[in-house]
Short mmCIF file of C-alpha atoms in Angstrom, two decimals:
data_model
loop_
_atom_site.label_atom_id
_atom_site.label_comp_id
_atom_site.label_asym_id
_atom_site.label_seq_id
_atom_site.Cartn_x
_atom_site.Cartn_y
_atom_site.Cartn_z
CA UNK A 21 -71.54 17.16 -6.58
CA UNK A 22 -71.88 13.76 -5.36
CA UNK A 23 -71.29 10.84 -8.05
CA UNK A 24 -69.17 8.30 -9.14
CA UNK A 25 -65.84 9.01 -11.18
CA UNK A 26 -63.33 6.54 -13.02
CA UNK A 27 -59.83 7.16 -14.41
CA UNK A 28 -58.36 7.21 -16.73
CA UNK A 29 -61.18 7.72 -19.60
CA UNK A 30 -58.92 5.52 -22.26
CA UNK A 31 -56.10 3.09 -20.79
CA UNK A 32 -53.63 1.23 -23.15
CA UNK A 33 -52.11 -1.88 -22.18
CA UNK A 34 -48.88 -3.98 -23.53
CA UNK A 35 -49.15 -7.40 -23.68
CA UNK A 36 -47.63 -8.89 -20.75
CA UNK A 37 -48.64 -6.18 -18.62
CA UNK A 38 -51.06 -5.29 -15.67
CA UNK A 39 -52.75 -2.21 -15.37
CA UNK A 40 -55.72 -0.85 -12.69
CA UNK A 41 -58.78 1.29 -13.28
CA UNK A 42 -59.89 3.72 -10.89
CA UNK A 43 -63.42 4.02 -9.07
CA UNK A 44 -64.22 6.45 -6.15
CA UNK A 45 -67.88 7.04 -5.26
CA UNK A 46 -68.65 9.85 -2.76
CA UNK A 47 -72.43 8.63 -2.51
CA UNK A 48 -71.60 6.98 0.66
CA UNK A 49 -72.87 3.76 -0.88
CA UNK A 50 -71.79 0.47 0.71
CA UNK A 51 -71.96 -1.71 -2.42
CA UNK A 52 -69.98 -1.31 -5.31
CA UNK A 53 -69.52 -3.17 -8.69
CA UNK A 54 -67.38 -3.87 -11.41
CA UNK A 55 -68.87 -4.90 -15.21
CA UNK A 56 -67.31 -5.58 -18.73
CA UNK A 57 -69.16 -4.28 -21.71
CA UNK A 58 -68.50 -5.82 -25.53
CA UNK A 59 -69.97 -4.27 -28.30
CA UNK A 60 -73.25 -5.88 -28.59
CA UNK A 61 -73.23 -7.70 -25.49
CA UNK A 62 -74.85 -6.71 -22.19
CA UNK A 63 -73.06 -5.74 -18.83
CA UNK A 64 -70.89 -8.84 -17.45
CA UNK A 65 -69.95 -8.65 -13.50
CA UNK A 66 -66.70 -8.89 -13.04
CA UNK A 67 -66.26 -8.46 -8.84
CA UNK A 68 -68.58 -6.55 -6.30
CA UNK A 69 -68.71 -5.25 -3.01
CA UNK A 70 -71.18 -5.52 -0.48
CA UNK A 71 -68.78 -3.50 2.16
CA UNK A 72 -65.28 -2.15 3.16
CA UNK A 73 -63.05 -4.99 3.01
CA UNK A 74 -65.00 -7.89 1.18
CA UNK A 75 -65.47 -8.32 -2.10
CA UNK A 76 -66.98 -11.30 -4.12
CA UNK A 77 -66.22 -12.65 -7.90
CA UNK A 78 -68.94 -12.23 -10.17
CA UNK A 79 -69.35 -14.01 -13.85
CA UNK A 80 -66.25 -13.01 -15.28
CA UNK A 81 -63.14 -12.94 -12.48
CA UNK A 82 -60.86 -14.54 -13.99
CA UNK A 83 -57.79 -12.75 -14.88
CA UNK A 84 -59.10 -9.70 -13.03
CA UNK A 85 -58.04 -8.71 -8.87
CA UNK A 86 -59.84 -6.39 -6.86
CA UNK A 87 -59.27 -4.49 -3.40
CA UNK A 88 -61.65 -2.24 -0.96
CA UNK A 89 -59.63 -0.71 1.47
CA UNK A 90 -61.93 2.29 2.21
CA UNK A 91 -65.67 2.93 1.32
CA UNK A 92 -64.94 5.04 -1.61
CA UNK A 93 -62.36 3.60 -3.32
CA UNK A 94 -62.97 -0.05 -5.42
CA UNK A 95 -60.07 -0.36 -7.94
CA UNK A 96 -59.81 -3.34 -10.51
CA UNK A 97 -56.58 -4.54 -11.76
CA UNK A 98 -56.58 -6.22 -15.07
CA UNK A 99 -53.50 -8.91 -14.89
CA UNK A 100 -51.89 -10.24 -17.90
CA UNK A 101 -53.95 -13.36 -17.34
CA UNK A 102 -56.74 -11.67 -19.08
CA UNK A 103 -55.87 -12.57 -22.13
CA UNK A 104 -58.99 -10.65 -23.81
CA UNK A 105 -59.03 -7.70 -22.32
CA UNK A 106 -60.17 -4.98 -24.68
CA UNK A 107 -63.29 -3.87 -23.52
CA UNK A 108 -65.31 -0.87 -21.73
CA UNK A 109 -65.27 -0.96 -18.40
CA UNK A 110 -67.85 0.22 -16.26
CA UNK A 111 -67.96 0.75 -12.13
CA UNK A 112 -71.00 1.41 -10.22
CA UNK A 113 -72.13 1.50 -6.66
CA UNK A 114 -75.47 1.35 -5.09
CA UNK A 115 -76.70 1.59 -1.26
CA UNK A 116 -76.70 -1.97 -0.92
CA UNK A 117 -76.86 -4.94 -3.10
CA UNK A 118 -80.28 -5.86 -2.26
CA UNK A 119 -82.51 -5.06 -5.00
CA UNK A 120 -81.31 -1.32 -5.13
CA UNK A 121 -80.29 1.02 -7.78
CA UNK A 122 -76.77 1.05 -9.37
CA UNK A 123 -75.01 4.61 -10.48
CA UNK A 124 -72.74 4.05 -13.31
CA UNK A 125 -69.31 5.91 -13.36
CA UNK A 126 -68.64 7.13 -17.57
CA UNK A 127 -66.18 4.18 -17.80
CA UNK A 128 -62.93 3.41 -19.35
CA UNK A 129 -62.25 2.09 -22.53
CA UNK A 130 -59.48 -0.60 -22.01
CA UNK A 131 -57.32 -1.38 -25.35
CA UNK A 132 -54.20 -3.50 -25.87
CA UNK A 133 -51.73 -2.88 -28.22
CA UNK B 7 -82.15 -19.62 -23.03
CA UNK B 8 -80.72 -16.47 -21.76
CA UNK B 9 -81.70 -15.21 -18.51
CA UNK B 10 -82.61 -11.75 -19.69
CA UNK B 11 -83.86 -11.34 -23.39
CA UNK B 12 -84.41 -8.17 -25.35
CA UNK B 13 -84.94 -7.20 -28.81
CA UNK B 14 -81.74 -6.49 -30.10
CA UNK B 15 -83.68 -4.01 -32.82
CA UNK B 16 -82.57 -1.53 -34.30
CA UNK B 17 -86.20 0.34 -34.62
CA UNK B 18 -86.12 3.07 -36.69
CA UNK B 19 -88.91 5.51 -35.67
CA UNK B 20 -90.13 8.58 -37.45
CA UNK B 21 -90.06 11.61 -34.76
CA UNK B 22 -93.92 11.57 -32.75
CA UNK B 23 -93.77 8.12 -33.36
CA UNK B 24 -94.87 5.62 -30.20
CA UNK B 25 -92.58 2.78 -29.76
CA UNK B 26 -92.77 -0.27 -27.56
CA UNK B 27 -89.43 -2.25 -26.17
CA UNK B 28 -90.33 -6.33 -24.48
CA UNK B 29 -88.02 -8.13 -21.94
CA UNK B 30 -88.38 -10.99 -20.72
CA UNK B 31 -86.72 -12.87 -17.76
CA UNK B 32 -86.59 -16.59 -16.81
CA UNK B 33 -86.45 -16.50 -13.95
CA UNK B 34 -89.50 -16.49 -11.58
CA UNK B 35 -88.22 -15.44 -8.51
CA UNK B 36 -86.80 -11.90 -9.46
CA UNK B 37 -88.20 -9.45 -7.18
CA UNK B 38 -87.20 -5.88 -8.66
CA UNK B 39 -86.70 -4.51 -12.49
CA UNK B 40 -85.49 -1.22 -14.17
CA UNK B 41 -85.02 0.09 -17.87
CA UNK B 42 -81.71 2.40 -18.38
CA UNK B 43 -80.74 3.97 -21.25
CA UNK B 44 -77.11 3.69 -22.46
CA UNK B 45 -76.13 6.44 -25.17
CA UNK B 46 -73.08 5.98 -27.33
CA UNK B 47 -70.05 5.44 -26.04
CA UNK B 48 -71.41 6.35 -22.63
CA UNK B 49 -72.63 5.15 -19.08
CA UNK B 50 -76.26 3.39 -18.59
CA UNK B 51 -78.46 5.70 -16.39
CA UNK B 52 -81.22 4.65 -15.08
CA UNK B 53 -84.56 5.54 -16.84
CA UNK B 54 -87.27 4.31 -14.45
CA UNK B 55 -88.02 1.97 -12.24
CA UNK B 56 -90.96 -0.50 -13.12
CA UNK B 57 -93.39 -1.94 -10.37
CA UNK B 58 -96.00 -3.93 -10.38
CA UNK B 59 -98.95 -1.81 -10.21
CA UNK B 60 -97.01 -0.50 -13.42
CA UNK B 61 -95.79 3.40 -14.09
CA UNK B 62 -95.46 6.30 -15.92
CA UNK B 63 -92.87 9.28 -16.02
CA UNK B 64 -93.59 11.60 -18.74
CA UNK B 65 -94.07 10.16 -22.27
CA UNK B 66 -92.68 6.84 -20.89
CA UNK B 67 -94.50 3.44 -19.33
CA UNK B 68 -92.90 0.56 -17.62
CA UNK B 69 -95.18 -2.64 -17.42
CA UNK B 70 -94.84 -5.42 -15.32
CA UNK B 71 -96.47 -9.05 -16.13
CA UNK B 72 -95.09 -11.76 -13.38
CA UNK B 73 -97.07 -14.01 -14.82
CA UNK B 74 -95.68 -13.92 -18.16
CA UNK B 75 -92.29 -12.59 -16.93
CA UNK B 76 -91.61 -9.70 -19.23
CA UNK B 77 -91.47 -5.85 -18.61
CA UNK B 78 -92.43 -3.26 -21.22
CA UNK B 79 -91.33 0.02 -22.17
CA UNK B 80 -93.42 2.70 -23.91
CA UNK B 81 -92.38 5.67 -25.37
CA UNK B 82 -94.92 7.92 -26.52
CA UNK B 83 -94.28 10.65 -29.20
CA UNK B 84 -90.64 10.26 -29.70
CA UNK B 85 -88.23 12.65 -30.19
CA UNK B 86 -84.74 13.32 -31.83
CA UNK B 87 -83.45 13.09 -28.23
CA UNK B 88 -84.45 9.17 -27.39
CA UNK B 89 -81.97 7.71 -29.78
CA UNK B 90 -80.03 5.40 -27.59
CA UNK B 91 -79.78 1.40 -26.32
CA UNK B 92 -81.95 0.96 -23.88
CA UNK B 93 -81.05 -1.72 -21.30
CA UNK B 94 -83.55 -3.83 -19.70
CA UNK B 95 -82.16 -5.09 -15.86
CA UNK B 96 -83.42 -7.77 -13.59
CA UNK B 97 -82.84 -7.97 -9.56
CA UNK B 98 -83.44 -11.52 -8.48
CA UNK B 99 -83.06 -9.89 -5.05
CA UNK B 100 -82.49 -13.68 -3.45
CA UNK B 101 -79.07 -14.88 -0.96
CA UNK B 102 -76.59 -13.04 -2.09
CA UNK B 103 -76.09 -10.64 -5.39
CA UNK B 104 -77.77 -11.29 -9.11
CA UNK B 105 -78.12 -8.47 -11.23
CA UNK B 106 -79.03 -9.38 -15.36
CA UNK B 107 -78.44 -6.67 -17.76
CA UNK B 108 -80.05 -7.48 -20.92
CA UNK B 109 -78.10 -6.62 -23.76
CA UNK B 110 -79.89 -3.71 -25.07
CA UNK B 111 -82.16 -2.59 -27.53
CA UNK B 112 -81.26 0.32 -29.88
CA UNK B 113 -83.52 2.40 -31.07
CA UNK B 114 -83.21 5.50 -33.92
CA UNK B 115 -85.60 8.40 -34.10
CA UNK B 116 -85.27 10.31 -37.26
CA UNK B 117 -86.49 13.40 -38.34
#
């Protein structure tokens, strides 16, 4: 089955501490995505990915880091910087970033104890 | 002004009930639009599309007005099943990547 998967589902974090969230997409999309979701708010964009190898910040960087070392793979590190970081994150990955379709991976719930 | 504004709701809907959800953007140069539906706890996934010409999948419409930049969604004869937030998402499509999720409109259909 082709999709999008992220791991782990829940992810606990000690202050002080950084901690990455995995996304692999075997869609063999070239864009990818990273968003933030609050209760009540709509999807922030943290970083995205137009192709292997570059990546661009979106609305929300700060605190966060990013890599794309191979097509399927887009992993987000959450750094202690983020000093609000309780939140569900969401990846997703389309064929391009030109007006196309995003696939959403079921997320991870981020909490800090 | 936001760049994406929905109705944050909650409608409550009897079931067979038709229901109608607005967006509207800001800005006039967007170039492609969807509604997905996010259900607790869960992913978005994308609903449908919505061009100009306007569209229909089932007992759902998407409507597109340029001129008075909002989208529409109609769901026609609800059921138990539609309960969810459903997000309302903008493509300005220019130089480089904008995407606007709206923040969602939730809607209950009871029995």
């Amino acid at each position: 089955d082709g999709g999008i998967t992220q791991s782990p589902k829940y992810l606990f974090r000690k202050e002080g501490q950084n901690v990455t969230l995995s996304c692999e997409q075997n869609l063999n999309h070239d864009a990818m995505y990273w968003y933030r979701q609050d209760p009540g708010q709509g999807l922030r964009l943290i970083y995205y990915s137009q192709i292997v190898n570059d990546f661009q910040k979106g609305d929300i960087a700060e605190g966060y880091s990013v890599s794309r070392e191979k097509k399927e793979s887009f992993p987000l590190t959450v750094t202690s910087a983020q000093k609000n970081p309780t939140a569900f994150y969401l990846c997703a990955s389309s064929t391009t970033i030109l007006r196309e379709t995003q696939y959403f991976g079921p997320g991870t719930r981020l909490l800090v104890l | 002004r936001k760049e994406v504004e929905q109705d944050p709701g909650p409608f409550n809907v009897p079931e067979g009930a038709t229901v109608a959800f607005n967006c509207t953007y800001s800005n006039s140069a967007s170039q492609s639009f969807f509604w997905y539906r996010q259900d607790c706890r869960k992913e978005p996934k994308l609903l449908m599309s919505v061009y100009s010409s306007g569209n229909e999948d089932g007992r759902f419409t998407a409507q597109l007005n340029r001129a008075s930049q909002y989208i529409s969604l109609l769901i026609r004869d609800s059921k138990l099943s539609d309960s969810a937030t459903y997000l309302c998402v903008v493509n300005m499509g220019t130089g480089g990547f904008k995407t606007i999720f709206g923040a969602g409109t939730r809607l209950f259909v009871k029995a």
